[in-house]
Short mmCIF file of C-alpha atoms and ligand atoms in Angstrom, two decimals:
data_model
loop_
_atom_site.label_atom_id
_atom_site.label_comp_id
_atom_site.label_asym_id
_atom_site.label_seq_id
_atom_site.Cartn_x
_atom_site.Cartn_y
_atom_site.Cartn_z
CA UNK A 20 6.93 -10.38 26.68
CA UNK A 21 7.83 -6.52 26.21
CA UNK A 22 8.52 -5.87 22.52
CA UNK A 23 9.52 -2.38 20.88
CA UNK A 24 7.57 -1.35 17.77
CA UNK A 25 10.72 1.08 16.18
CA UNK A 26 8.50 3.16 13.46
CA UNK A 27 4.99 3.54 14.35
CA UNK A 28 3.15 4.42 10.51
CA UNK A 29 1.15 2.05 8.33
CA UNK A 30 3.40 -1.12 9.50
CA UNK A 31 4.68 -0.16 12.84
CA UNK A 32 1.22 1.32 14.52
CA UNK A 33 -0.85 -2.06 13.26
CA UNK A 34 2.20 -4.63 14.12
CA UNK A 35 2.14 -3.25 17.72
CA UNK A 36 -1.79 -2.83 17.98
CA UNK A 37 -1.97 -6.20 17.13
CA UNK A 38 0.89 -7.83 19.29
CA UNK A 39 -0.34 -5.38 22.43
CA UNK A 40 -3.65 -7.36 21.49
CA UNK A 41 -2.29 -10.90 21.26
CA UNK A 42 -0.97 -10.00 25.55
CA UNK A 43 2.21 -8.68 24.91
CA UNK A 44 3.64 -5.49 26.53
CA UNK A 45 4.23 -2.84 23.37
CA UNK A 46 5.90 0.26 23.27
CA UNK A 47 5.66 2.18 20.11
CA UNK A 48 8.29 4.51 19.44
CA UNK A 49 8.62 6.84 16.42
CA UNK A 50 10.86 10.23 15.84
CA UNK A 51 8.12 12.23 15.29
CA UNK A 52 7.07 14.37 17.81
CA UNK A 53 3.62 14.85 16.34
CA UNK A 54 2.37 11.61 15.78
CA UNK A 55 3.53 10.31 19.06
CA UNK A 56 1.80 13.14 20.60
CA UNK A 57 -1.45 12.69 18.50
CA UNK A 58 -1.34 8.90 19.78
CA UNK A 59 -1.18 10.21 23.71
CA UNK A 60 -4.28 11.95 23.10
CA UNK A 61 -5.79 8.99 21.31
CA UNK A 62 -5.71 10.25 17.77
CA UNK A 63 -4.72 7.94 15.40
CA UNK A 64 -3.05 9.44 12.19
CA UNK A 65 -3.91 7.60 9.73
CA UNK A 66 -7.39 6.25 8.28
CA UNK A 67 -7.35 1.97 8.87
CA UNK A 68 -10.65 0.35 9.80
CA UNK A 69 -10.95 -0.95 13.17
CA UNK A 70 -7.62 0.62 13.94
CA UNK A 71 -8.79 3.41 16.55
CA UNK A 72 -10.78 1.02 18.57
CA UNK A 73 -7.88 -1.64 19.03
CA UNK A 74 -5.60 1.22 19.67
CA UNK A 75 -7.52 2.13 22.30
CA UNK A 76 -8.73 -0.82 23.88
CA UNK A 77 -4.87 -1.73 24.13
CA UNK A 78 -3.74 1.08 25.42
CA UNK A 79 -6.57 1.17 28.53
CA UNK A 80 -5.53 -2.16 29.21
CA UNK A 81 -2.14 -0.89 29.84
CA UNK A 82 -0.62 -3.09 27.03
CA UNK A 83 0.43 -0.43 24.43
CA UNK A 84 1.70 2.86 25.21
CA UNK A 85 3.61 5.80 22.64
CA UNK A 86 6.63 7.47 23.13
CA UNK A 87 9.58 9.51 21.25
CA UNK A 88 12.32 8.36 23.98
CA UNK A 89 13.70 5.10 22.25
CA UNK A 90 16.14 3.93 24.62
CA UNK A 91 13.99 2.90 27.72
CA UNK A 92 11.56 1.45 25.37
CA UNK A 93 14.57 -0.70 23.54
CA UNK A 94 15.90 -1.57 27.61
CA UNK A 95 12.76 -2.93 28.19
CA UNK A 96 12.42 -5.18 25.47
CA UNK A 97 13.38 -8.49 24.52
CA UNK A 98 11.83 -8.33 20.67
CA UNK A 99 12.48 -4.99 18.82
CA UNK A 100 10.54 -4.85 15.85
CA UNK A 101 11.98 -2.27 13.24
CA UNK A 102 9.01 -0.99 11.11
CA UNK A 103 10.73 1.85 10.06
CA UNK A 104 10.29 3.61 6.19
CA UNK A 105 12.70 1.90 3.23
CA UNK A 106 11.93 4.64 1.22
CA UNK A 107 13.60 4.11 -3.03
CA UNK A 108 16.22 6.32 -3.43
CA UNK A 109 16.74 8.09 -7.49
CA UNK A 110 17.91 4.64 -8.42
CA UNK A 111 15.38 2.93 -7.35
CA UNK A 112 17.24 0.84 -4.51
CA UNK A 113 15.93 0.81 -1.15
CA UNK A 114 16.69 3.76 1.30
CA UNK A 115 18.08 2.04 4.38
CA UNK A 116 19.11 5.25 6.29
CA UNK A 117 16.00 4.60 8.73
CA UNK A 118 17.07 0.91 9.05
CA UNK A 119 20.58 1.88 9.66
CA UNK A 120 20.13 4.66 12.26
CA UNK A 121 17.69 2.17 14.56
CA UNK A 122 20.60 -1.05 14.30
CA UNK A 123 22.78 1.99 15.27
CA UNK A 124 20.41 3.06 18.42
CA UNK A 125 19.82 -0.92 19.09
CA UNK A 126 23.74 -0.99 19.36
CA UNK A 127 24.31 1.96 22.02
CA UNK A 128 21.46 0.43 24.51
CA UNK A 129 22.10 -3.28 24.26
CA UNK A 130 21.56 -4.75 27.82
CA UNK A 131 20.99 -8.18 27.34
CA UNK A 132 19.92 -10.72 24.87
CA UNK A 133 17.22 -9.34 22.63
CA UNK A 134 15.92 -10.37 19.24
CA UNK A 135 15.84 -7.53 16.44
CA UNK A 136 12.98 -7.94 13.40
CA UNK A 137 12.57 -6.38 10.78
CA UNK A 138 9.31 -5.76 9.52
CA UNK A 139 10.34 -3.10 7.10
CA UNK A 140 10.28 -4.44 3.22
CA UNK A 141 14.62 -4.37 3.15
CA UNK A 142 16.91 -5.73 0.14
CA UNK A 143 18.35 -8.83 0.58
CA UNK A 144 21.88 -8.62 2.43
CA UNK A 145 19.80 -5.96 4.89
CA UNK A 146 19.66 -8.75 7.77
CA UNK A 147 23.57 -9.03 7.51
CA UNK A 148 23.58 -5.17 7.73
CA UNK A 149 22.21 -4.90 10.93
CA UNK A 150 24.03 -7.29 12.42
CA UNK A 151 27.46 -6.21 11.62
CA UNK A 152 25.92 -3.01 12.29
CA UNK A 153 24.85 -4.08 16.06
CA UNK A 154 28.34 -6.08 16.91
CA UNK A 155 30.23 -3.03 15.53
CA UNK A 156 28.63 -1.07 17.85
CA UNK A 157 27.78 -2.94 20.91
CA UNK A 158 30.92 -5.27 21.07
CA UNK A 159 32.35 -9.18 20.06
CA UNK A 160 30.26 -10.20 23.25
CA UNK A 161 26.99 -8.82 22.75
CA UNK A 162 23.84 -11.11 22.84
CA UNK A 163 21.08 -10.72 20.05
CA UNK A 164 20.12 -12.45 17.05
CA UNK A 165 18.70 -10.86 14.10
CA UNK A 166 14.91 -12.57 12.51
CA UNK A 167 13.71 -11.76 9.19
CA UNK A 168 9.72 -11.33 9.30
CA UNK A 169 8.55 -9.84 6.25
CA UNK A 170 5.05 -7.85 6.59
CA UNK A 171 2.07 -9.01 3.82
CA UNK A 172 -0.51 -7.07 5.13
CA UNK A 173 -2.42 -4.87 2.76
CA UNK A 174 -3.50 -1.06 4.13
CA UNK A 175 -7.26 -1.01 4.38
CA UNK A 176 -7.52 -4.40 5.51
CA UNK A 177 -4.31 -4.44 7.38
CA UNK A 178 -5.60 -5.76 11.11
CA UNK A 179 -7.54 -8.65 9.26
CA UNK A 180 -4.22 -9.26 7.31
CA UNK A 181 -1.99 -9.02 10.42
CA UNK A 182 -4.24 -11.35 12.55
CA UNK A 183 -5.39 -13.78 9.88
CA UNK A 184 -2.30 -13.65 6.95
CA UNK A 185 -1.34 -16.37 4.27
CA UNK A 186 1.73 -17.28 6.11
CA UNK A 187 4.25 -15.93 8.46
CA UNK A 188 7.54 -16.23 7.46
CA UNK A 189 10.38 -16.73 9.79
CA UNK A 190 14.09 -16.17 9.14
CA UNK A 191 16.93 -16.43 11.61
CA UNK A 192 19.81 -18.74 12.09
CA UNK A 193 19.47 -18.19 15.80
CA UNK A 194 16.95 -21.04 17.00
CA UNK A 195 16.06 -19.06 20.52
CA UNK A 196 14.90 -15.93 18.26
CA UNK A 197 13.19 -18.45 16.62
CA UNK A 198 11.25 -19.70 19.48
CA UNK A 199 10.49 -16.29 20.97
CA UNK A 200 8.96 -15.12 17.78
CA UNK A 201 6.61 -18.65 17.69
CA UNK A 202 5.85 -17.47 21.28
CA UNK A 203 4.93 -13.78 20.45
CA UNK A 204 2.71 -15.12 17.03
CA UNK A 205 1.46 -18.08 18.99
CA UNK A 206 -2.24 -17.14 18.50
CA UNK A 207 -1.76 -17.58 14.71
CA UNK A 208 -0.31 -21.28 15.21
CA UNK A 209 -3.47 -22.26 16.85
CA UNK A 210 -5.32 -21.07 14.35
CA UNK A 211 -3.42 -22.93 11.61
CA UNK A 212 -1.25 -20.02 9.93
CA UNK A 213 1.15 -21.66 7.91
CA UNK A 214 4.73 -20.79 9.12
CA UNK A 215 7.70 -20.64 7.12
CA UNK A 216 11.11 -20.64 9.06
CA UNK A 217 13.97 -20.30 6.81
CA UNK A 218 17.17 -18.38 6.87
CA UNK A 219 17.23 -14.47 6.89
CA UNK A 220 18.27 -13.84 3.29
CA UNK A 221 15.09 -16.50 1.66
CA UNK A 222 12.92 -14.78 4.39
CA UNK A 223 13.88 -11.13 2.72
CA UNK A 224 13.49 -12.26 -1.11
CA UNK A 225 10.03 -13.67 -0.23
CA UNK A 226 8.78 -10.53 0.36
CA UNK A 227 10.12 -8.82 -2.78
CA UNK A 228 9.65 -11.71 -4.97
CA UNK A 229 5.67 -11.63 -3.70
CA UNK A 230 5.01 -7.88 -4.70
CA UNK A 231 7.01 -8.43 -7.67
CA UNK A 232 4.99 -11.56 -8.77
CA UNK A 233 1.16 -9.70 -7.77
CA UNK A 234 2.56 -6.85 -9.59
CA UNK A 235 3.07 -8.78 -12.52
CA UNK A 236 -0.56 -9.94 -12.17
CA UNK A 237 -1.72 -6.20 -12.25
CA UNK A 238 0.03 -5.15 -15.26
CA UNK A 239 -0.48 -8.35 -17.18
CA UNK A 240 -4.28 -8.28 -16.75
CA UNK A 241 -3.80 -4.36 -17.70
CA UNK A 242 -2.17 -5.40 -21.20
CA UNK A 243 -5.30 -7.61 -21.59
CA UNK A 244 -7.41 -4.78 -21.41
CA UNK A 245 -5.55 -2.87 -23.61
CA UNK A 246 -5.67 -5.52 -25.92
CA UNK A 247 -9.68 -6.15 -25.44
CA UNK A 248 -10.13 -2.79 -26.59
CA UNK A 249 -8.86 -3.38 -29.29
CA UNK A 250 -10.48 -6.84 -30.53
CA UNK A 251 -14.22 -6.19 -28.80
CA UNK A 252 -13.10 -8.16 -26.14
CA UNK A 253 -14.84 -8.26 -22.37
CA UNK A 254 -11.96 -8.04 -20.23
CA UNK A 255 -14.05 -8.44 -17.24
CA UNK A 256 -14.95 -12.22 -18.83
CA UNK A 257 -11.49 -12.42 -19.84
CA UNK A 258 -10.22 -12.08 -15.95
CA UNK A 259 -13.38 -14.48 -14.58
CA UNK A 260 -12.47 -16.99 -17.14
CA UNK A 261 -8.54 -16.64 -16.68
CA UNK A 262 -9.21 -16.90 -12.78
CA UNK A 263 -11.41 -19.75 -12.90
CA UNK A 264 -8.33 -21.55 -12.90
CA UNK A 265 -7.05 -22.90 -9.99
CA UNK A 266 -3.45 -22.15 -11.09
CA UNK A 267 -3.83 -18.45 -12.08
CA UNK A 268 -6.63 -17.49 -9.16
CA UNK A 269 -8.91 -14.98 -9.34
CA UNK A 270 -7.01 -12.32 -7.47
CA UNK A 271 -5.22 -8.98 -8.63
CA UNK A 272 -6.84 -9.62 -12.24
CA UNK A 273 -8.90 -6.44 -11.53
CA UNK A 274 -7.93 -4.28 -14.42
CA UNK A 275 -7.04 -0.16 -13.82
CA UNK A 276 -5.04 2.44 -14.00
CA UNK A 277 -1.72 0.94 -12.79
CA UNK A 278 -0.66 -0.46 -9.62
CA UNK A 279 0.41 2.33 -7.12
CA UNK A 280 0.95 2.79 -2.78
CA UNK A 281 3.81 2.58 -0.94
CA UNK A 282 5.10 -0.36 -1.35
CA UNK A 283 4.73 -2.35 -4.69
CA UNK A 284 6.40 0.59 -7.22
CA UNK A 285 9.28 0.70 -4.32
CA UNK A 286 9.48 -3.00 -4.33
CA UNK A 287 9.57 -3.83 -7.73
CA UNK A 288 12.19 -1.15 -8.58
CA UNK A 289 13.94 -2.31 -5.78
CA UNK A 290 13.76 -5.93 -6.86
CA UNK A 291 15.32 -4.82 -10.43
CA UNK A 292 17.76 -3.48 -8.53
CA UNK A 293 18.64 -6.03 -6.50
CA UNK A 294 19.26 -8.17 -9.42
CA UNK A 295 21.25 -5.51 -11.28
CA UNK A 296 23.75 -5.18 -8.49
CA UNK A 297 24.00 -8.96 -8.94
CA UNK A 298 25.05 -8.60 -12.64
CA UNK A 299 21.55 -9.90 -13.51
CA UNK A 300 18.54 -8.69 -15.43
CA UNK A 301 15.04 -9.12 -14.03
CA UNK A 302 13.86 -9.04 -17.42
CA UNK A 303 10.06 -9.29 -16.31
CA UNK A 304 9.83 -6.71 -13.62
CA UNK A 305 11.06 -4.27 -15.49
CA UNK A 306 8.75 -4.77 -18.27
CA UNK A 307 6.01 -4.69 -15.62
CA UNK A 308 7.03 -1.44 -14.41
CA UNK A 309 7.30 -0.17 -17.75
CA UNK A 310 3.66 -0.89 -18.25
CA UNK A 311 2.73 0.48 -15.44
CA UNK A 312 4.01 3.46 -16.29
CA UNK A 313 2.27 3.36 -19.86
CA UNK A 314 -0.70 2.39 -18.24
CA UNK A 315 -0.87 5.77 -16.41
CA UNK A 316 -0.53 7.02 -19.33
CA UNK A 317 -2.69 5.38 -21.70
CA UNK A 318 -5.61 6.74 -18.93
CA UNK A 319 -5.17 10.26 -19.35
CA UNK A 320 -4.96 9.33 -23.50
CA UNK A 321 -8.04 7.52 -22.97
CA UNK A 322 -9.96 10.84 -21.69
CA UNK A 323 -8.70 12.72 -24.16
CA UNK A 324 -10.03 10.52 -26.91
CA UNK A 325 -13.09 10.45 -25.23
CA UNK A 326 -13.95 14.10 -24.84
CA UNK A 327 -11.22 15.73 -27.53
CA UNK A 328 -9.12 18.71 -26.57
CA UNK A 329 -9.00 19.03 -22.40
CA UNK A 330 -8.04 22.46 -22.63
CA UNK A 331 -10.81 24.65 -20.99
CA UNK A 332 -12.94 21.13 -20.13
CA UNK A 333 -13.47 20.55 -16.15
CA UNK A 334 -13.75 16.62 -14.92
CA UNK A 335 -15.14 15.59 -12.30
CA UNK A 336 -12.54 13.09 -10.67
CA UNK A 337 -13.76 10.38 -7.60
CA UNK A 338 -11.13 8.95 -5.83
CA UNK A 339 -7.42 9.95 -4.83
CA UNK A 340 -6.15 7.20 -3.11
CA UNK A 341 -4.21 4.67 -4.54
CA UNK A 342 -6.84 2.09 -3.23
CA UNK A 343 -10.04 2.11 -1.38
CA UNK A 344 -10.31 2.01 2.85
CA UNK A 345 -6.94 4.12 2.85
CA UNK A 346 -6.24 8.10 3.01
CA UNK A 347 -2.70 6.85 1.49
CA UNK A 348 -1.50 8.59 -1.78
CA UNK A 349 2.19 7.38 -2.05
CA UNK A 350 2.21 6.58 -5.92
CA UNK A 351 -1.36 6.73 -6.30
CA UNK A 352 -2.19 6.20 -10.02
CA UNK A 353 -5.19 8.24 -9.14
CA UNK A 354 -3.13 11.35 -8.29
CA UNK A 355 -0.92 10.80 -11.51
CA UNK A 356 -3.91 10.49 -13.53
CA UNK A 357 -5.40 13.60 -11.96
CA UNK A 358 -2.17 15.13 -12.78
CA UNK A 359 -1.84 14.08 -16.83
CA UNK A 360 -5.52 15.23 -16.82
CA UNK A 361 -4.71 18.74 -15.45
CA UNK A 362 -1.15 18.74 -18.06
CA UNK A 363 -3.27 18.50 -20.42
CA UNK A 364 -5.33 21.62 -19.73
CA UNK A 365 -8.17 20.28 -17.68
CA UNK A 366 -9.33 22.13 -14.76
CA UNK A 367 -10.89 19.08 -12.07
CA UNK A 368 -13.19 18.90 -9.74
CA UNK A 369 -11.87 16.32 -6.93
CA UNK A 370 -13.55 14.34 -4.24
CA UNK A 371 -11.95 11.32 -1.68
CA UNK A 372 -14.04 10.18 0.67
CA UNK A 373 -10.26 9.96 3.00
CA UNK A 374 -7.26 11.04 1.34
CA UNK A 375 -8.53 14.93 0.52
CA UNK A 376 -5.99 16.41 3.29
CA UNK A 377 -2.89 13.93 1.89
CA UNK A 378 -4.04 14.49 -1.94
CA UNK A 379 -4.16 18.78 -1.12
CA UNK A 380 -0.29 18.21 0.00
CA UNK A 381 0.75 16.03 -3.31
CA UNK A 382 -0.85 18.39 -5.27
CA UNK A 383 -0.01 21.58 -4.05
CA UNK A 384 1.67 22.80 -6.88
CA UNK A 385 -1.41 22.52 -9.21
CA UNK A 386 -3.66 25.88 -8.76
CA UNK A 387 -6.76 23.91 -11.71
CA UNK A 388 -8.07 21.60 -8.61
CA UNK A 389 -11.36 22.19 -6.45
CA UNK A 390 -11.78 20.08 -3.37
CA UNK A 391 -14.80 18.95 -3.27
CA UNK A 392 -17.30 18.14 -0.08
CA UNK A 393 -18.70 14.92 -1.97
CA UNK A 394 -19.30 12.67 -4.60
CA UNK A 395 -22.13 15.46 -5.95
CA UNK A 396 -20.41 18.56 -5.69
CA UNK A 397 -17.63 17.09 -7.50
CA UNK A 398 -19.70 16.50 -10.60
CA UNK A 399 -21.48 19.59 -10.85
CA UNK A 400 -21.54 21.35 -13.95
CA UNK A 401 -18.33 19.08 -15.55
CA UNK A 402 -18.02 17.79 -18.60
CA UNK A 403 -17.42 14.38 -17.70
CA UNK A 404 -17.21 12.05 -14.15
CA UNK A 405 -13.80 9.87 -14.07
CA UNK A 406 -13.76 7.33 -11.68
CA UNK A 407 -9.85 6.68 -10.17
CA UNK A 408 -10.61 4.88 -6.69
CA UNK A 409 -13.15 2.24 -6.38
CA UNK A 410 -14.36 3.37 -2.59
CA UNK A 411 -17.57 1.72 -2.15
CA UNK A 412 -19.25 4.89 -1.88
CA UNK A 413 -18.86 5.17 -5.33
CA UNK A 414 -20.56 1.88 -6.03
CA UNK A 415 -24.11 3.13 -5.62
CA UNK A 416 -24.45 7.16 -6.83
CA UNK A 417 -27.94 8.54 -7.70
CA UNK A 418 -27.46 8.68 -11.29
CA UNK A 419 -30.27 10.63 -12.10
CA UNK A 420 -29.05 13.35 -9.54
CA UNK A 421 -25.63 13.24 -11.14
CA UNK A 422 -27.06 13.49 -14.44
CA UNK A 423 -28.88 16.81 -13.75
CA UNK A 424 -25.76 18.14 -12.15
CA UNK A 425 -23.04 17.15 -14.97
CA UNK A 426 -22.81 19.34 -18.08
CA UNK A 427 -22.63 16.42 -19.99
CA UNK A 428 -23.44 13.02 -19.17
CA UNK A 429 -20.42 11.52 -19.59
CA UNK A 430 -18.55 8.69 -17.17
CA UNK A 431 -14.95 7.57 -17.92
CA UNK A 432 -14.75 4.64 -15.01
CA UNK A 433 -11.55 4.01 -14.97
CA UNK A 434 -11.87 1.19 -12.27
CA UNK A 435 -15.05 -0.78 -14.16
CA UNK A 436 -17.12 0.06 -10.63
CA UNK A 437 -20.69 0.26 -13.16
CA UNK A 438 -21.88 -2.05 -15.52
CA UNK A 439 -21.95 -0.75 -19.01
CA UNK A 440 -25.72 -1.26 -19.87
CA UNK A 441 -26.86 0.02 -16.54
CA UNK A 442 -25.59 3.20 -16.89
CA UNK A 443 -25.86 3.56 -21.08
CA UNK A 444 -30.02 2.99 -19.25
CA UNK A 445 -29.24 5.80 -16.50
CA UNK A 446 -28.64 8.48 -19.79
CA UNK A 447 -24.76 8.13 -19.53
CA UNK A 448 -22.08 7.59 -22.33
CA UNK A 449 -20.42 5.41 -20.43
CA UNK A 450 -16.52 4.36 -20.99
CA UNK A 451 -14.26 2.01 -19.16
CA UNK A 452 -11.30 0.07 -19.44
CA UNK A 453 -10.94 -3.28 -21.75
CA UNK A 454 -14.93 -3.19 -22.56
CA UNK A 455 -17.02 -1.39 -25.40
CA UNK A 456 -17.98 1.89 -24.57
CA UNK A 457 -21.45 2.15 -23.66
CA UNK A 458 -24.05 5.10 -24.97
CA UNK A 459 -27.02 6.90 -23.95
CA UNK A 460 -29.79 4.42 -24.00
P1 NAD B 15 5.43 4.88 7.18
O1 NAD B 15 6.17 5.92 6.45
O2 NAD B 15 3.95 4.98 7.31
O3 NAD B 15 6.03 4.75 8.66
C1 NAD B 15 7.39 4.72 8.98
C2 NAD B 15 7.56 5.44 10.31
O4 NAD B 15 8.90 5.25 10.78
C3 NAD B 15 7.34 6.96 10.25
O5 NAD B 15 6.33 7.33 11.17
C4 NAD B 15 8.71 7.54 10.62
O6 NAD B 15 8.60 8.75 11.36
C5 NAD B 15 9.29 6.43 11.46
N1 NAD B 15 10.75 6.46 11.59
C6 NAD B 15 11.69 6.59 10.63
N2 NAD B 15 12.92 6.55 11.17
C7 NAD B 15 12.77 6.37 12.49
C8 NAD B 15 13.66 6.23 13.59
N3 NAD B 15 14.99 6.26 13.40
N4 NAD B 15 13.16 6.07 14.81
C9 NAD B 15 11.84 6.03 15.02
N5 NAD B 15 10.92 6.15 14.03
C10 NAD B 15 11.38 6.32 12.77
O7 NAD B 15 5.84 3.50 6.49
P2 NAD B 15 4.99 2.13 6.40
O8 NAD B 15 4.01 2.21 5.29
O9 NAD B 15 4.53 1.75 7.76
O10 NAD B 15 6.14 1.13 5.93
C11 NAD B 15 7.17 0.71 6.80
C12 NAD B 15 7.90 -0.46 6.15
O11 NAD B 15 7.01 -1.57 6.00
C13 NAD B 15 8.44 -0.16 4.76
O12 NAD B 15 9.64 -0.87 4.58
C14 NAD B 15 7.38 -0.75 3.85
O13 NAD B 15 7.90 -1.14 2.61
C15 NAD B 15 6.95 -1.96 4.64
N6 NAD B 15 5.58 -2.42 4.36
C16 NAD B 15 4.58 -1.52 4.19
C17 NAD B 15 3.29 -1.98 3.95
C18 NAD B 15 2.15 -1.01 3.74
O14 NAD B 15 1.11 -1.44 3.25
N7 NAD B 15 2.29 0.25 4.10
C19 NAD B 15 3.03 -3.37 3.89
C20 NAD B 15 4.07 -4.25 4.11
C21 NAD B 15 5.36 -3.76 4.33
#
């Protein structure tokens, strides 16, 4: 089958890797000029593991090709996936200008029945959209049906996630759409992904209502460890013996400095929004958010206590990302950290092991920031190490080397990465969040 991949970032460039590997015919298309011409040359512009190689096995075997020119690539296809950006807007709702302007191009080019998905994380109503949106524009008579199919895949593991996900979730009122999309996911039905076919509108609200809910788990577990700081509390014991249960699960119980990335602030401010235009109050998200936010927040406080007046101190920070295994800094709490820390008079020494180039563009404004080669560099002669990315190249420093390059030997680990008596051994004071700060041994 020949599908169009409309948007070819994060969602767009793994959707169509994945489908070109699956046997189907993908053409990705995206409006900008450079990263189309980056993925001609075989460049692909952005850091996912095991991306590049699929990429380019696809595209030898003449299954996946890039291009700018949207309307031959939307005549040729029967499935147009739209995996364009729903960027929030100041309220908080979902930007659907991107959305808006492909159902508009889908319109003028029309030849024939096609199905149109959307990938992209849209409000619920969105579906509707682009289907009065199409018929406006392409006539009473034209042929397509419009699917719902929400993406779950999480960047740094996003091929695994694509080719092996929880579920796959299915919404159309149009049963042929529904059928072609079985066809084009059929490798996932033999391997037993559970599929969820529903109508468009439950199909939408399962995505939101998913990031809302692991949201929720992120900034609940983060009040915990707020509050184990406070009674001499292990919050790491807390989360092992909270997850133990088979109703709560041991995932996204990893406390931090806030959830960030693309998607789940958008999402959850979306979500509030979506209620709010519906005269109702999603009481809980926006108390999540708002912890979020003082999460952030209580991080940079947390490194002042620690070390007293920033003003005129250097820190050596590890980690810009907003996770590890991606270069992707939308939101990161890392870079707002780095940012409170630098407010607050600190001059930093920063290392990323991918996101340097995106991190030097979000922070551009800030002159107190050295970019740093690696983990080493980063801590020499600072007058304390704070960890904001767990990358696992983190997970095993030579302590003793850092030691001897640090001013003082002083970790704030701000993503529990080291165990507290291990490096209170190793010469460290050693701080982290919801357990007892550890000293020099
Ligand atoms: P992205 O910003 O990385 O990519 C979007 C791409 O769409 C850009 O390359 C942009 O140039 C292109 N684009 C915009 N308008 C276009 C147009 N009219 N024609 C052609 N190309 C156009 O975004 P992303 O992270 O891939 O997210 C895309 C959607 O998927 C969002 O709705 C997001 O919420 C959702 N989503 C993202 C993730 C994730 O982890 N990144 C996971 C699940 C869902």
């Amino acid at each position: 089958m020949d599908i169009c991949v409309v948007g070819s970032g994060y969602v767009g460039l793994v959707t169509g890797a994945c489908l070109a590997d699956f046997g189907m015919t993908v053409v990705g298309v995206d409006k900008d000029a450079d990263k189309i011409a980056a993925l001609q040359r075989g460049e692909i512009p952005i850091y996912e593991p095991g991306l590049a190689p699929l990429v380019a096995r696809n595209v030898a075997a003449g299954r996946l090709s890039f291009t700018t020119e949207l309307a031959p690539a939307l005549e040729a296809a029967t499935a147009v996936f739209i995996a364009v950006g729903t960027p929030p807007l100041p309220d908080g709702s979902a930007d659907l200008r991107f959305v808006r302007e492909v159902a508009e191009s889908i319109a003028a080019h029309l030849n024939g029945y096609k199905i149109i998905v959307t990938k992209s994380t849209v409000p619920i109503g969105t579906g509707q959209m682009i289907e009065e949106t199409v018929r406006a524009g392409a006539g009473a008579g034209a042929e397509f049906a419009v699917v719902s199919n929400p993406e779950f895949l999480r960047e740094g593991s996003a091929i695994r996630d694509f080719v092996r996900p929880d579920r796959v979730v299915i919404g159309s009122r149009d049963e042929r759409a529904v059928e072609l999309m079985l066809d084009i996911y059929s490798p996932l039905r033999v391997a037993d992904v559970p599929f969820v076919i529903t109508d468009v509108e439950s199909a939408e609200l399962i995505k939101y209502a998913s990031n809302a809910f692991l949201a929720t788990k992120i900034s609940f577990i983060n009040e915990v460890a707020a509050l184990c700081e406070e009674l001499g509390a292990d919050v790491e014991t807390v989360a092992y013996g909270m997850g133990l249960d088979s109703r709560i699960g041991p995932q996204f119980l990893h406390p931090g400095p806030g959830f960030g990335g693309s998607c789940f602030p958008k999402d959850t401010r979306a979500v509030v929004e979506i209620a709010r235009g519906r005269g109702l109050d999603f009481r809980i998200v926006e108390a999540v958010l708002a912890v979020n936010d003082a999460t952030r927040e209580r991080m940079v406080d947390k490194v002042e206590r620690a070390l007293g007046e920033l003003a005129g101190k250097t820190l050596g920070v590890l980690g810009l990302s907003f996770k590890p295994d991606t270069d992707d800094v939308r939101e990161s709490p890392a870079i707002a950290v780095a940012r409170g820390l630098i407010e607050r008079g600190a001059r930093l020494r920063v290392h990323d092991p991918e996101a340097m180039a995106p991190a030097r563009r979000e922070l551009a404004d800030l002159e107190s920031i050295e970019y740093c080669a690696d983990p080493y560099a980063a801590a020499e002669g600072v007058d304390a190490l704070v960890i904001l990315t767990e990358w696992n190249q983190f997970r095993a420093l030579d302590l003793a080397r850092l030691r001897r390059l640090m001013r003082a030997p002083v970790v704030i680990d701000l993503r529990n990465v080291y165990e507290p008596a291990k490096m209170a051994a190793a010469g460290f004071r050693y701080l982290s969040v919801g357990r007892a700060e550890a000293a020099a041994g």
